[in-house]
Amino acid sequence: MQLDAVIWEWIFVGIRILAIFVITFAIVPYTVMAERWICAAMQDRIGPNRTGWFGLMQPWADALKLFLKEDFVPNHVRKAYYILAPTLVFLPALLTMALMPWGSNLGPMSCVLADIGPGMLVVFAVGAFSVYGIVLAGWSSNSKYPFIGGVRSAAQLISYEVCIGLSLVAIFMQTQTLNLTQTVLYQAANGWLVWQQPLAAFLFLICMFAETNRAPFDFPEAEQELVSGYNIEYGSLKFGLFFLGEYANMMVASMLLVTLFLGGWSLPFAPFNAPALVWWVGAAHVAIFIAKTACVLFLFIWVRWTVPRFRYDQFMALGWKVLFPLALLNILITAVVLGLRGGA
Amino acid sequence: MKVRRPKLTFLDRLYLPQILAGMWRTLKHIPRKKFTRQYPEEKLKLLGKYRGAPVLVRNQDGQVKCVSCQLCEFVCPPKAIRLFPGQRDANAPAEAKIEKEPEDFVIDMTRCIYCGQCEEVCPEQAIFLKKDFAVTGYTRAELQFHKDKLLELGGVHDAPICKWKKK
């Protein structure tokens, strides 16, 4: 009996690992696809529609092309780090995916692969590694544009990472937990945090644009200024890994936003506002989570094709002179409100 | 002249209203009519004076209009035209009144710049630039358009003036 439960637990872990891999590698290419379609529509174009049914096979054709290209390593790079860098960009995204609460539970199986107590801290500790990947790529490429890209990425990191942390402190003060599942449960019971902490949500969103290196904060890449930034010297599958990493990071950022501010898998009415008791509610929870994530992904794409890139010094000024004080102010307000309510 | 610098209000400096306006603008474009043309299926609409591939034409009687005067060969800026003058076929009808006809007429489509000077200079209205723009081939030899191919592409030219009929 005891052994039986252990075996089931392992099977569940296996299923969830498989699900995360499959969903990541299925959603990420179609995020790229969606980006191409949406940007085309915004520019009054049609976008890719030839490969497969309505162009749906396009990402796989692109992947195949990258796969078949010669894996070329230039002579002037620092080889070990050069090869390590793409992995460091992609791996954190995949790792943090393990902490995301995809849903409440499917029957006896919980939908979180790693339900760690201080989950939020792990997400940021691991997530920050993707910046190391970019910096390392910029440095090991031993070439000027990647180097500038890498340096920019490092400078960007110190200006927004502080703000992310501080904007979330207010959340932790309110929910009294660092655990992502608990945060979702809190929101299921007390309403979405985006209504209670709009400023924190806004700051977090801006910082996520920076964290995922997307316009208007895509300084490490900045095609018009740095050709293509940190990944110039890369080709073939290594470039593919950077590309995949960028979009996987974007997906993680969207999931984080959904989990922390948009109520995760919950909807504010029964039976979706409590952990599932029957399997179809559990499945609906997963669908709700994915739908919300898709909406946030749309927001990411929408912003990228609307807002022009900031000037670099303007972004630093924004980070330190505006976002940072605002985050502190938000903590203060939260503390005062919580104190007056007599909670905490 | 005094250039006035607008004073930015607080909202202007906040930058957010502008971003939201921009996002509204891009959102409005999504359902709009697209400008893309699905090229191979949907042909482009070319203007009347479009200059495509040069071709040779026949007159209403089915005669080759070219009399191999070689003006086009002479005027052709990239030297794409080579013309080999020859005698007209002996069993051509007598009323044709033309003695010469090119034995072969070669246009090197890898050289042609579609300038239309051959059409401009031709005294017989025998060469025209049609609207075909997709001139493709697998080999260079395929892109040497010879007389037969040029006449096939050209077809019959319904000219209102039949210059040799009245001579």
XYZ file of C-alpha atoms in Angstrom:
511
model
C 0.000 0.000 0.000
C 2.767 2.393 0.996
C 4.894 1.334 -1.984
C 1.922 1.784 -4.264
C 1.570 5.453 -3.344
C 5.275 6.064 -3.922
C 5.126 4.482 -7.353
C 2.099 6.575 -8.236
C 3.924 9.667 -7.084
C 6.812 8.863 -9.449
C 4.434 8.219 -12.304
C 2.785 11.584 -11.684
C 6.181 13.283 -11.651
C 7.004 11.623 -14.956
C 3.724 12.709 -16.495
C 4.222 16.286 -15.365
C 7.808 16.441 -16.646
C 6.631 15.083 -19.973
C 3.727 17.539 -20.051
C 6.016 20.491 -19.374
C 8.404 19.456 -22.130
C 5.660 18.767 -24.626
C 3.728 21.924 -23.859
C 6.863 24.084 -23.912
C 8.059 22.727 -27.213
C 4.570 22.930 -28.659
C 3.622 26.381 -27.429
C 6.935 28.172 -27.972
C 7.107 27.641 -31.770
C 3.496 28.741 -32.049
C 4.246 31.833 -29.983
C 6.780 32.721 -32.658
C 4.127 31.943 -35.244
C 1.544 34.076 -33.438
C 4.036 36.898 -33.208
C 4.617 36.811 -36.949
C 0.903 36.696 -37.677
C -0.034 39.432 -35.238
C 2.724 41.780 -36.324
C 1.739 41.172 -39.941
C -1.885 41.974 -39.152
C -0.849 45.140 -37.337
C 1.116 46.212 -40.397
C -1.743 45.372 -42.788
C 0.058 42.301 -44.101
C -1.006 38.659 -44.110
C 2.038 36.953 -42.651
C 3.261 33.405 -43.253
C 0.445 31.340 -44.759
C 2.108 28.936 -47.157
C 3.713 26.109 -45.190
C 1.218 23.451 -44.269
C -2.345 24.359 -43.376
C -2.607 28.152 -43.297
C 1.122 28.264 -42.583
C 0.777 26.230 -39.399
C 3.816 24.116 -40.287
C 6.037 27.178 -40.670
C 7.731 26.987 -37.234
C 8.647 23.363 -37.825
C 10.060 24.201 -41.236
C 12.133 26.960 -39.622
C 13.307 24.591 -36.898
C 14.250 22.010 -39.511
C 16.208 24.631 -41.422
C 18.140 25.598 -38.274
C 18.702 21.929 -37.528
C 20.167 21.207 -40.953
C 22.526 24.172 -40.996
C 26.221 23.699 -40.481
C 27.131 24.053 -36.812
C 29.834 26.612 -37.334
C 32.074 27.900 -34.543
C 34.157 30.936 -35.471
C 37.860 30.775 -34.745
C 38.033 33.869 -32.600
C 35.564 32.827 -29.882
C 36.235 31.456 -26.412
C 34.934 28.009 -27.226
C 33.781 26.509 -23.929
C 31.812 29.566 -22.864
C 30.589 30.126 -26.390
C 28.992 26.688 -26.367
C 27.732 27.027 -22.798
C 25.957 30.359 -23.319
C 22.889 29.281 -25.354
C 22.176 26.546 -22.834
C 22.278 29.068 -20.014
C 19.649 31.139 -21.767
C 17.305 28.275 -22.442
C 17.699 26.104 -19.363
C 16.435 28.607 -16.745
C 13.231 29.064 -18.687
C 12.641 25.323 -18.705
C 13.553 25.012 -15.024
C 11.235 27.776 -13.865
C 8.467 26.175 -15.876
C 8.593 23.356 -13.316
C 7.445 25.713 -10.559
C 4.416 27.079 -12.353
C 1.049 25.965 -11.048
C -0.603 24.928 -14.298
C -3.802 24.046 -12.559
C -5.150 22.920 -9.217
C -5.228 19.138 -9.597
C -6.233 16.529 -12.110
C -7.822 13.794 -10.022
C -5.223 12.747 -7.459
C -2.390 14.487 -9.349
C -1.348 18.006 -8.438
C -0.516 20.162 -11.455
C 2.671 21.670 -10.062
C 5.822 19.718 -10.717
C 7.850 21.299 -7.920
C 5.667 22.837 -5.232
C 8.511 24.434 -3.308
C 7.889 26.611 -0.226
C 9.918 29.651 -1.337
C 8.969 29.043 -4.959
C 9.092 32.690 -5.913
C 12.695 33.052 -4.774
C 13.682 29.965 -6.748
C 12.022 31.377 -9.837
C 14.056 34.556 -9.613
C 17.276 32.855 -8.593
C 17.053 30.535 -11.577
C 15.487 33.076 -13.894
C 18.357 35.503 -13.416
C 20.628 32.907 -14.978
C 19.303 33.663 -18.425
C 21.032 37.037 -18.151
C 24.303 35.230 -17.435
C 23.779 33.363 -20.673
C 23.473 36.598 -22.616
C 26.437 38.231 -20.903
C 28.508 35.116 -21.460
C 27.499 34.963 -25.120
C 28.455 38.605 -25.538
C 31.818 38.135 -23.896
C 32.801 34.773 -25.365
C 31.933 35.838 -28.903
C 34.991 38.083 -28.726
C 33.492 40.562 -31.124
C 32.327 44.125 -30.615
C 28.562 44.096 -31.181
C 27.896 41.000 -29.066
C 30.088 42.512 -26.390
C 28.085 45.735 -26.300
C 24.921 43.632 -26.194
C 26.239 41.633 -23.268
C 27.289 44.723 -21.339
C 23.917 46.306 -21.926
C 22.222 43.174 -20.682
C 24.242 43.269 -17.476
C 23.462 46.955 -16.933
C 19.825 46.281 -17.678
C 19.796 43.478 -15.128
C 20.895 45.667 -12.245
C 18.379 48.354 -13.078
C 15.281 46.218 -13.274
C 15.987 43.190 -11.072
C 15.820 45.436 -7.985
C 12.485 46.739 -9.104
C 11.039 43.283 -9.729
C 11.987 42.197 -6.235
C 10.590 45.312 -4.611
C 7.350 45.238 -6.585
C 6.792 41.696 -5.383
C 7.583 42.438 -1.745
C 4.203 44.168 -1.529
C 2.573 40.982 -2.843
C 4.332 38.837 -0.300
C 3.317 41.211 2.484
C -0.278 40.786 1.492
C -0.376 37.050 0.740
C 2.021 36.074 3.549
C 3.609 33.418 1.338
C 6.358 32.882 -1.201
C 4.742 29.763 -2.558
C 3.154 30.157 -5.983
C 0.348 27.679 -5.314
C -0.525 29.488 -2.099
C -0.517 32.796 -3.951
C -3.029 31.430 -6.427
C -5.170 30.022 -3.612
C -5.096 33.421 -1.908
C -6.306 35.049 -5.104
C -8.978 32.409 -5.616
C -10.326 33.251 -2.183
C -9.754 37.034 -2.085
C -9.900 38.219 -5.684
C -7.132 38.847 -8.173
C -4.131 40.749 -6.941
C -4.093 42.979 -9.994
C -7.108 44.831 -8.556
C -5.572 45.100 -5.106
C -2.025 45.861 -6.225
C -2.346 47.632 -9.577
C 0.899 49.555 -9.150
C 2.864 46.416 -8.325
C 1.305 44.665 -11.314
C 2.236 47.535 -13.589
C 5.826 47.699 -12.348
C 6.149 43.952 -12.620
C 4.857 44.033 -16.199
C 7.387 46.693 -17.219
C 10.198 44.773 -15.557
C 9.103 41.614 -17.337
C 9.443 43.362 -20.685
C 13.009 44.134 -19.649
C 13.640 40.664 -18.234
C 12.593 38.971 -21.458
C 14.637 41.428 -23.561
C 11.673 42.448 -25.613
C 10.752 45.764 -27.146
C 10.638 48.460 -25.921
C 13.549 47.210 -23.800
C 15.341 44.892 -26.236
C 18.733 46.518 -25.744
C 20.921 43.401 -25.867
C 19.560 42.654 -29.332
C 18.678 46.082 -30.725
C 18.838 45.079 -34.382
C 19.120 48.629 -35.654
C 22.006 49.503 -33.362
C 23.902 46.280 -32.716
C 23.079 44.278 -35.855
C 21.590 41.551 -33.690
C 23.446 42.003 -30.426
C 24.650 39.130 -28.315
C 23.782 36.384 -30.800
C 25.584 37.659 -33.895
C 28.321 35.046 -33.846
C 25.872 32.207 -33.398
C 24.288 30.085 -36.053
C 22.510 26.813 -36.555
C 21.064 25.101 -33.478
C 22.910 27.338 -31.034
C 21.115 30.339 -32.448
C 17.929 28.274 -32.368
C 18.460 27.709 -28.662
C 18.778 31.461 -28.068
C 15.638 31.991 -30.055
C 13.766 29.260 -28.217
C 15.098 30.634 -24.940
C 13.832 34.117 -25.671
C 10.333 32.890 -26.321
C 10.393 30.378 -23.471
C 11.421 33.219 -21.166
C 8.552 35.253 -22.501
C 6.220 32.371 -21.740
C 7.587 32.047 -18.202
C 7.155 35.781 -17.694
C 3.553 35.570 -18.874
C 2.871 32.612 -16.592
C 4.402 34.456 -13.660
C 2.244 37.467 -14.335
C -0.835 35.259 -14.545
C 0.088 33.371 -11.386
C 0.929 36.399 -9.299
C -1.581 38.961 -10.471
C -4.262 37.440 -12.649
C -5.407 34.679 -10.350
C -3.503 31.775 -11.906
C -5.881 28.954 -12.798
C -8.826 30.463 -10.940
C -11.830 32.392 -12.153
C -13.761 34.535 -9.700
C -16.871 32.324 -9.572
C -17.740 28.774 -8.525
C -16.666 26.089 -9.253
C -13.485 27.610 -10.648
C -12.494 29.593 -7.563
C -11.369 26.608 -5.496
C -9.142 23.568 -6.065
C -10.896 21.085 -8.286
C -12.848 18.229 -6.759
C -13.849 16.646 -10.057
C -11.552 16.025 -12.985
C -13.308 18.273 -15.517
C -12.919 21.300 -13.281
C -9.237 20.412 -13.000
C -8.954 20.249 -16.781
C -10.808 23.549 -17.030
C -8.311 25.068 -14.602
C -5.435 24.059 -16.860
C -7.290 25.494 -19.849
C -7.989 28.735 -17.969
C -4.328 29.054 -17.050
C -3.208 28.504 -20.633
C -5.831 30.919 -21.941
C -4.725 33.632 -19.535
C -1.096 33.018 -20.448
C -2.001 33.343 -24.114
C -3.657 36.689 -23.418
C -0.553 37.982 -21.658
C 1.597 36.677 -24.511
C -0.613 38.644 -26.860
C 0.015 41.719 -24.738
C 3.772 41.129 -25.004
C 3.558 40.855 -28.783
C 1.179 43.774 -29.047
C 3.514 46.043 -27.093
C 6.528 44.935 -29.083
C 4.949 45.935 -32.368
C 3.685 49.246 -31.039
C 6.224 50.859 -28.766
C 9.596 51.898 -30.198
C 12.769 51.056 -28.320
C 13.744 53.373 -25.483
C 17.031 55.164 -25.632
C 19.437 53.268 -23.435
C 20.106 56.021 -20.886
C 16.386 56.776 -20.742
C 15.713 53.237 -19.679
C 18.354 53.417 -16.956
C 16.819 56.690 -15.764
C 13.368 55.093 -15.864
C 14.588 52.105 -13.891
C 16.378 53.999 -11.156
C 14.513 57.300 -10.937
C 10.945 56.193 -11.562
C 10.339 52.476 -11.136
C 12.560 52.054 -8.088
C 10.960 54.862 -6.006
C 7.506 53.775 -7.155
C 8.172 50.245 -5.974
C 9.307 51.567 -2.585
C 6.235 53.785 -2.402
C 4.045 50.796 -3.156
C 5.581 48.861 -0.293
C 4.928 51.792 2.014
C 1.306 52.099 0.920
C 0.759 48.366 1.291
C 2.267 48.408 4.771
C 0.090 51.331 5.833
C -3.082 49.780 4.426
C -2.344 46.399 5.961
C -1.560 48.094 9.275
C -4.808 50.060 9.248
C -6.772 46.941 8.369
C -5.223 45.355 11.388
C -4.122 42.362 9.365
C -0.643 40.959 8.891
C 10.662 83.491 -36.648
C 10.123 82.395 -33.141
C 9.714 78.678 -32.724
C 7.482 77.869 -29.833
C 8.413 74.971 -27.709
C 5.326 73.273 -26.394
C 5.293 72.859 -22.645
C 4.845 69.202 -21.861
C 2.075 68.585 -19.401
C 2.370 65.992 -16.678
C 0.409 63.497 -18.780
C 2.711 64.092 -21.744
C 5.746 63.461 -19.631
C 4.181 60.357 -18.159
C 4.404 58.881 -21.686
C 1.645 56.387 -20.906
C -1.283 58.044 -22.749
C 0.812 58.066 -25.901
C 1.658 54.388 -25.492
C -1.991 53.522 -24.985
C -2.954 55.598 -28.022
C -0.329 53.772 -30.054
C -1.564 50.407 -28.859
C -5.118 51.354 -29.773
C -3.832 52.333 -33.206
C -2.071 49.009 -33.817
C -5.090 47.109 -32.513
C -7.332 48.903 -34.986
C -5.103 47.739 -37.812
C -5.553 44.035 -37.076
C -8.985 43.580 -38.711
C -8.226 45.953 -41.580
C -8.005 44.960 -45.227
C -4.559 43.593 -45.999
C -2.401 44.973 -48.772
C -0.573 41.725 -49.430
C -1.154 40.158 -52.830
C -0.871 36.381 -53.002
C 1.534 36.623 -55.899
C 1.696 33.439 -57.964
C -2.067 32.908 -57.743
C -3.038 36.537 -57.813
C -1.284 38.351 -60.650
C -0.111 41.866 -60.112
C -2.047 44.633 -61.799
C 0.493 46.270 -64.101
C 0.205 49.747 -65.506
C -0.371 50.303 -69.238
C 3.186 51.347 -69.988
C 4.787 48.459 -68.119
C 7.806 47.103 -69.935
C 8.280 43.352 -69.672
C 9.955 40.793 -71.896
C 10.508 41.807 -75.573
C 8.805 39.628 -78.201
C 8.459 39.492 -82.006
C 5.033 39.686 -83.633
C 3.353 38.597 -86.868
C 0.932 40.659 -88.864
C -2.682 39.760 -89.570
C -1.612 37.590 -92.523
C 0.675 35.567 -90.352
C 3.839 37.091 -91.772
C 6.825 37.898 -89.591
C 6.883 41.669 -89.422
C 10.602 41.997 -88.805
C 12.577 42.869 -91.910
C 15.975 42.405 -90.236
C 17.075 46.006 -90.503
C 19.147 45.451 -87.365
C 18.290 48.819 -85.854
C 17.283 47.128 -82.612
C 20.527 45.235 -82.489
C 22.351 48.498 -83.023
C 20.414 50.453 -80.404
C 20.268 47.761 -77.722
C 22.239 49.220 -74.778
C 23.304 45.940 -73.129
C 23.885 44.237 -76.517
C 21.295 41.614 -75.755
C 19.937 41.304 -79.314
C 21.701 39.390 -82.064
C 20.047 39.339 -85.457
C 20.964 37.078 -88.393
C 19.415 38.556 -91.568
C 18.138 36.172 -94.204
C 15.951 35.919 -97.287
C 12.256 35.505 -96.968
C 10.864 32.115 -97.724
C 10.457 31.592 -101.483
C 6.891 30.304 -101.218
C 5.684 33.331 -99.263
C 2.737 35.080 -100.943
C 3.819 37.702 -103.461
C 1.657 40.407 -101.898
C 3.872 40.338 -98.818
C 6.229 42.644 -100.738
C 9.029 42.050 -98.251
C 12.247 40.392 -99.244
C 14.024 40.011 -95.959
C 13.237 38.226 -92.769
C 15.585 37.290 -89.922
C 17.048 33.836 -90.223
C 17.407 33.861 -86.482
C 16.686 36.514 -83.900
C 18.252 35.942 -80.481
C 17.527 37.954 -77.371
C 19.729 37.104 -74.438
C 17.319 37.498 -71.535
C 20.153 37.392 -69.036
C 21.355 40.664 -70.583
C 18.112 42.433 -71.470
C 17.424 45.459 -69.281
C 13.819 45.961 -70.436
C 14.551 49.513 -71.565
C 12.204 49.324 -74.569
C 14.548 51.040 -77.000
C 14.173 48.205 -79.514
C 10.432 48.765 -79.553
C 11.020 52.511 -79.834
C 13.431 52.259 -82.751
C 11.682 49.557 -84.798
C 10.410 51.014 -88.103
C 8.174 48.020 -88.722
C 6.466 47.717 -85.327
C 7.781 44.188 -85.190
C 9.142 44.019 -81.668
C 7.187 44.830 -78.521
C 7.715 44.693 -74.809
C 4.966 42.570 -73.335
C 3.917 42.518 -69.696
C 5.616 39.204 -68.799
C 8.056 39.898 -66.009
C 8.808 36.451 -64.654
C 11.455 35.305 -67.119
C 12.953 32.195 -65.587
C 14.935 29.184 -66.634
C 17.164 26.483 -65.265
C 20.099 27.103 -67.628
C 21.597 30.044 -69.439
C 20.787 28.402 -72.764
C 17.107 28.402 -71.802
C 17.255 32.155 -71.428
C 18.509 32.707 -74.974
C 15.163 33.400 -76.637
C 15.339 32.431 -80.303
C 13.104 33.510 -83.161
C 10.545 30.705 -82.791
C 10.083 31.311 -79.100
C 9.893 35.079 -79.548
C 7.254 34.742 -82.289
C 5.299 32.277 -80.170
C 5.311 34.676 -77.251
C 4.418 37.611 -79.486
C 1.535 36.202 -81.465
C -0.345 38.369 -83.940
C -0.244 42.111 -83.672
C -3.505 43.721 -84.733
C -1.957 46.855 -86.141
C -4.449 49.366 -87.568
C -1.930 50.440 -90.196
C -0.770 47.784 -92.657
C 2.103 49.658 -94.193
C 3.059 47.208 -96.964
C -0.491 46.533 -98.183
C -0.719 49.877 -99.960
C 2.712 49.962 -101.505
